[in-house]
Amino acid sequence: IRSDAEQVTVSLEEGKVAVNWFVDVSDTHDNKPDLTLVAGEATTLSSDGVGYSSRFDRVATTAWRKGKMVFYQTPLSDVIDVINDYHAGHIMVVNPKLKNMSVSGVFRTDDIDQVINAIEGTLSVRVVRLSKYMILLI
């Protein structure tokens, strides 16, 4: 399970699970699941309800268990959201034009500087370190 400000993503590695979304606890939709996931499927939950099921990349999704982050042509803004989970401070993309730049790679979760250096070295991004805890991408 992964969540951000807009949605929750449920990825099921094994087994079977019913996914429901109740905005109002008294509204049980007749106790019918909105969606049933089987191993290898994922869905999202947002204010719009439960999304459709889709296949997910198990290697990338479970890489955190091995201390890794895996990105395949992932928008920079999504990469920053993930690495902020592992960074003691805050990393921010200041220039909105950078947010959709594509990032691919495998990085260690315990070496955020490596990720930032790789982004700076391969993309047209300038990194400004205001402190150890506040990093801006401009």
mmCIF file of C-alpha atoms in Angstrom:
data_model
loop_
_atom_site.group_PDB
_atom_site.id
_atom_site.type_symbol
_atom_site.label_atom_id
_atom_site.label_comp_id
_atom_site.label_asym_id
_atom_site.label_seq_id
_atom_site.Cartn_x
_atom_site.Cartn_y
_atom_site.Cartn_z
ATOM 1 C CA ILE A 1 0.000 0.000 0.000
ATOM 2 C CA ARG A 2 1.323 3.392 -0.971
ATOM 3 C CA SER A 3 -0.400 6.712 -0.428
ATOM 4 C CA ASP A 4 0.086 10.311 -1.403
ATOM 5 C CA ALA A 5 -2.043 13.430 -1.093
ATOM 6 C CA GLU A 6 -4.409 12.382 -3.890
ATOM 7 C CA GLN A 7 -4.736 8.605 -3.794
ATOM 8 C CA VAL A 8 -3.849 5.273 -2.253
ATOM 9 C CA THR A 9 -2.374 2.511 -4.413
ATOM 10 C CA VAL A 10 -2.950 -1.095 -3.409
ATOM 11 C CA SER A 11 -0.657 -3.672 -5.039
ATOM 12 C CA LEU A 12 -1.274 -7.321 -4.212
ATOM 13 C CA GLU A 13 1.697 -9.637 -4.341
ATOM 14 C CA GLU A 14 -0.084 -12.861 -3.430
ATOM 15 C CA GLY A 15 -3.548 -14.079 -2.535
ATOM 16 C CA LYS A 16 -6.846 -12.350 -3.212
ATOM 17 C CA VAL A 17 -8.412 -9.270 -1.611
ATOM 18 C CA ALA A 18 -11.661 -7.317 -1.944
ATOM 19 C CA VAL A 19 -11.178 -3.560 -2.184
ATOM 20 C CA ASN A 20 -14.008 -1.304 -1.019
ATOM 21 C CA TRP A 21 -14.291 2.438 -0.681
ATOM 22 C CA PHE A 22 -16.814 3.860 1.722
ATOM 23 C CA VAL A 23 -17.044 7.629 1.885
ATOM 24 C CA ASP A 24 -19.868 7.300 4.397
ATOM 25 C CA VAL A 25 -19.640 4.427 6.873
ATOM 26 C CA SER A 26 -23.412 3.958 6.719
ATOM 27 C CA ASP A 27 -23.181 3.534 2.911
ATOM 28 C CA THR A 28 -22.084 -0.072 2.508
ATOM 29 C CA HIS A 29 -23.039 -0.526 -1.167
ATOM 30 C CA ASP A 30 -24.942 -3.649 0.002
ATOM 31 C CA ASN A 31 -21.568 -4.973 1.271
ATOM 32 C CA LYS A 32 -20.461 -5.792 -2.276
ATOM 33 C CA PRO A 33 -16.764 -5.213 -3.007
ATOM 34 C CA ASP A 34 -16.039 -2.540 -5.556
ATOM 35 C CA LEU A 35 -13.165 -4.647 -6.889
ATOM 36 C CA THR A 36 -11.410 -7.918 -6.156
ATOM 37 C CA LEU A 37 -7.669 -8.056 -6.753
ATOM 38 C CA VAL A 38 -5.686 -11.213 -7.365
ATOM 39 C CA ALA A 39 -1.921 -11.678 -7.128
ATOM 40 C CA GLY A 40 -0.067 -9.341 -9.483
ATOM 41 C CA GLU A 41 -2.852 -6.758 -9.697
ATOM 42 C CA ALA A 42 -3.069 -3.225 -8.326
ATOM 43 C CA THR A 43 -5.681 -0.505 -8.067
ATOM 44 C CA THR A 44 -6.053 3.003 -6.731
ATOM 45 C CA LEU A 45 -8.468 4.539 -4.271
ATOM 46 C CA SER A 46 -9.234 8.242 -4.454
ATOM 47 C CA SER A 47 -12.101 10.613 -3.803
ATOM 48 C CA ASP A 48 -13.596 9.214 -7.034
ATOM 49 C CA GLY A 49 -13.711 5.702 -5.547
ATOM 50 C CA VAL A 50 -11.889 2.518 -6.507
ATOM 51 C CA GLY A 51 -10.045 2.522 -9.831
ATOM 52 C CA TYR A 52 -9.678 -0.304 -12.314
ATOM 53 C CA SER A 53 -7.353 -3.228 -11.707
ATOM 54 C CA SER A 54 -4.085 -3.347 -13.612
ATOM 55 C CA ARG A 55 -0.915 -5.410 -13.600
ATOM 56 C CA PHE A 56 2.073 -3.933 -11.785
ATOM 57 C CA ASP A 57 5.823 -4.392 -11.895
ATOM 58 C CA ARG A 58 6.591 -6.558 -8.871
ATOM 59 C CA VAL A 59 10.335 -5.881 -9.050
ATOM 60 C CA ALA A 60 9.911 -2.100 -8.971
ATOM 61 C CA THR A 61 7.066 -2.136 -6.458
ATOM 62 C CA THR A 62 8.801 -4.400 -3.938
ATOM 63 C CA ALA A 63 12.369 -3.097 -4.424
ATOM 64 C CA TRP A 64 12.140 -1.144 -1.145
ATOM 65 C CA ARG A 65 12.402 -4.461 0.707
ATOM 66 C CA LYS A 66 15.945 -4.755 -0.629
ATOM 67 C CA GLY A 67 16.766 -1.112 0.041
ATOM 68 C CA LYS A 68 16.293 -0.104 -3.596
ATOM 69 C CA MET A 69 14.138 2.247 -5.636
ATOM 70 C CA VAL A 70 13.449 1.324 -9.269
ATOM 71 C CA PHE A 71 12.203 3.871 -11.807
ATOM 72 C CA TYR A 72 11.297 3.232 -15.465
ATOM 73 C CA GLN A 73 10.722 6.469 -17.354
ATOM 74 C CA THR A 74 9.085 7.916 -14.243
ATOM 75 C CA PRO A 75 8.194 11.627 -14.110
ATOM 76 C CA LEU A 76 10.694 13.539 -11.961
ATOM 77 C CA SER A 77 7.900 14.774 -9.695
ATOM 78 C CA ASP A 78 6.968 11.149 -8.865
ATOM 79 C CA VAL A 79 10.617 10.258 -8.260
ATOM 80 C CA ILE A 80 10.944 13.169 -5.835
ATOM 81 C CA ASP A 81 7.792 12.044 -4.010
ATOM 82 C CA VAL A 82 9.362 8.614 -3.502
ATOM 83 C CA ILE A 83 12.820 9.789 -2.453
ATOM 84 C CA ASN A 84 11.300 12.258 -0.002
ATOM 85 C CA ASP A 85 10.048 9.193 1.891
ATOM 86 C CA TYR A 86 13.698 8.251 2.485
ATOM 87 C CA HIS A 87 15.144 11.738 3.015
ATOM 88 C CA ALA A 88 15.288 13.324 6.472
ATOM 89 C CA GLY A 89 14.484 16.741 4.998
ATOM 90 C CA HIS A 90 12.582 17.898 1.941
ATOM 91 C CA ILE A 91 13.456 17.866 -1.755
ATOM 92 C CA MET A 92 11.404 20.124 -3.992
ATOM 93 C CA VAL A 93 11.068 20.620 -7.753
ATOM 94 C CA VAL A 94 10.802 24.402 -8.048
ATOM 95 C CA ASN A 95 10.652 24.700 -11.839
ATOM 96 C CA PRO A 96 7.323 23.232 -13.074
ATOM 97 C CA LYS A 97 8.898 22.490 -16.481
ATOM 98 C CA LEU A 98 11.050 19.832 -14.825
ATOM 99 C CA LYS A 99 8.232 17.847 -13.223
ATOM 100 C CA ASN A 100 7.541 15.650 -16.266
ATOM 101 C CA MET A 101 11.173 14.932 -17.129
ATOM 102 C CA SER A 102 11.714 11.177 -17.355
ATOM 103 C CA VAL A 103 13.918 9.311 -14.864
ATOM 104 C CA SER A 104 15.071 5.693 -15.160
ATOM 105 C CA GLY A 105 17.421 3.870 -12.840
ATOM 106 C CA VAL A 106 17.944 1.746 -9.770
ATOM 107 C CA PHE A 107 19.006 3.607 -6.654
ATOM 108 C CA ARG A 108 19.707 2.785 -3.026
ATOM 109 C CA THR A 109 17.195 4.060 -0.476
ATOM 110 C CA ASP A 110 20.007 4.847 1.972
ATOM 111 C CA ASP A 111 21.939 7.128 -0.415
ATOM 112 C CA ILE A 112 19.663 9.964 -1.511
ATOM 113 C CA ASP A 113 22.687 12.066 -2.511
ATOM 114 C CA GLN A 114 23.425 9.426 -5.172
ATOM 115 C CA VAL A 115 19.938 9.906 -6.620
ATOM 116 C CA ILE A 116 20.194 13.706 -6.571
ATOM 117 C CA ASN A 117 23.675 13.589 -8.156
ATOM 118 C CA ALA A 118 22.433 11.232 -10.892
ATOM 119 C CA ILE A 119 19.469 13.504 -11.647
ATOM 120 C CA GLU A 120 21.741 16.547 -11.781
ATOM 121 C CA GLY A 121 24.292 14.717 -13.940
ATOM 122 C CA THR A 122 21.875 13.314 -16.507
ATOM 123 C CA LEU A 123 19.027 15.815 -16.719
ATOM 124 C CA SER A 124 19.059 19.550 -17.345
ATOM 125 C CA VAL A 125 18.468 20.198 -13.666
ATOM 126 C CA ARG A 126 20.340 22.484 -11.308
ATOM 127 C CA VAL A 127 20.480 21.348 -7.693
ATOM 128 C CA VAL A 128 20.610 23.935 -4.918
ATOM 129 C CA ARG A 129 21.360 22.555 -1.468
ATOM 130 C CA LEU A 130 20.113 25.116 1.042
ATOM 131 C CA SER A 131 21.085 22.712 3.807
ATOM 132 C CA LYS A 132 21.489 18.989 4.312
ATOM 133 C CA TYR A 133 17.735 18.866 4.768
ATOM 134 C CA MET A 134 16.424 21.270 2.102
ATOM 135 C CA ILE A 135 17.264 20.596 -1.548
ATOM 136 C CA LEU A 136 15.775 22.473 -4.505
ATOM 137 C CA LEU A 137 15.718 21.344 -8.145
ATOM 138 C CA ILE A 138 15.550 24.360 -10.424
#
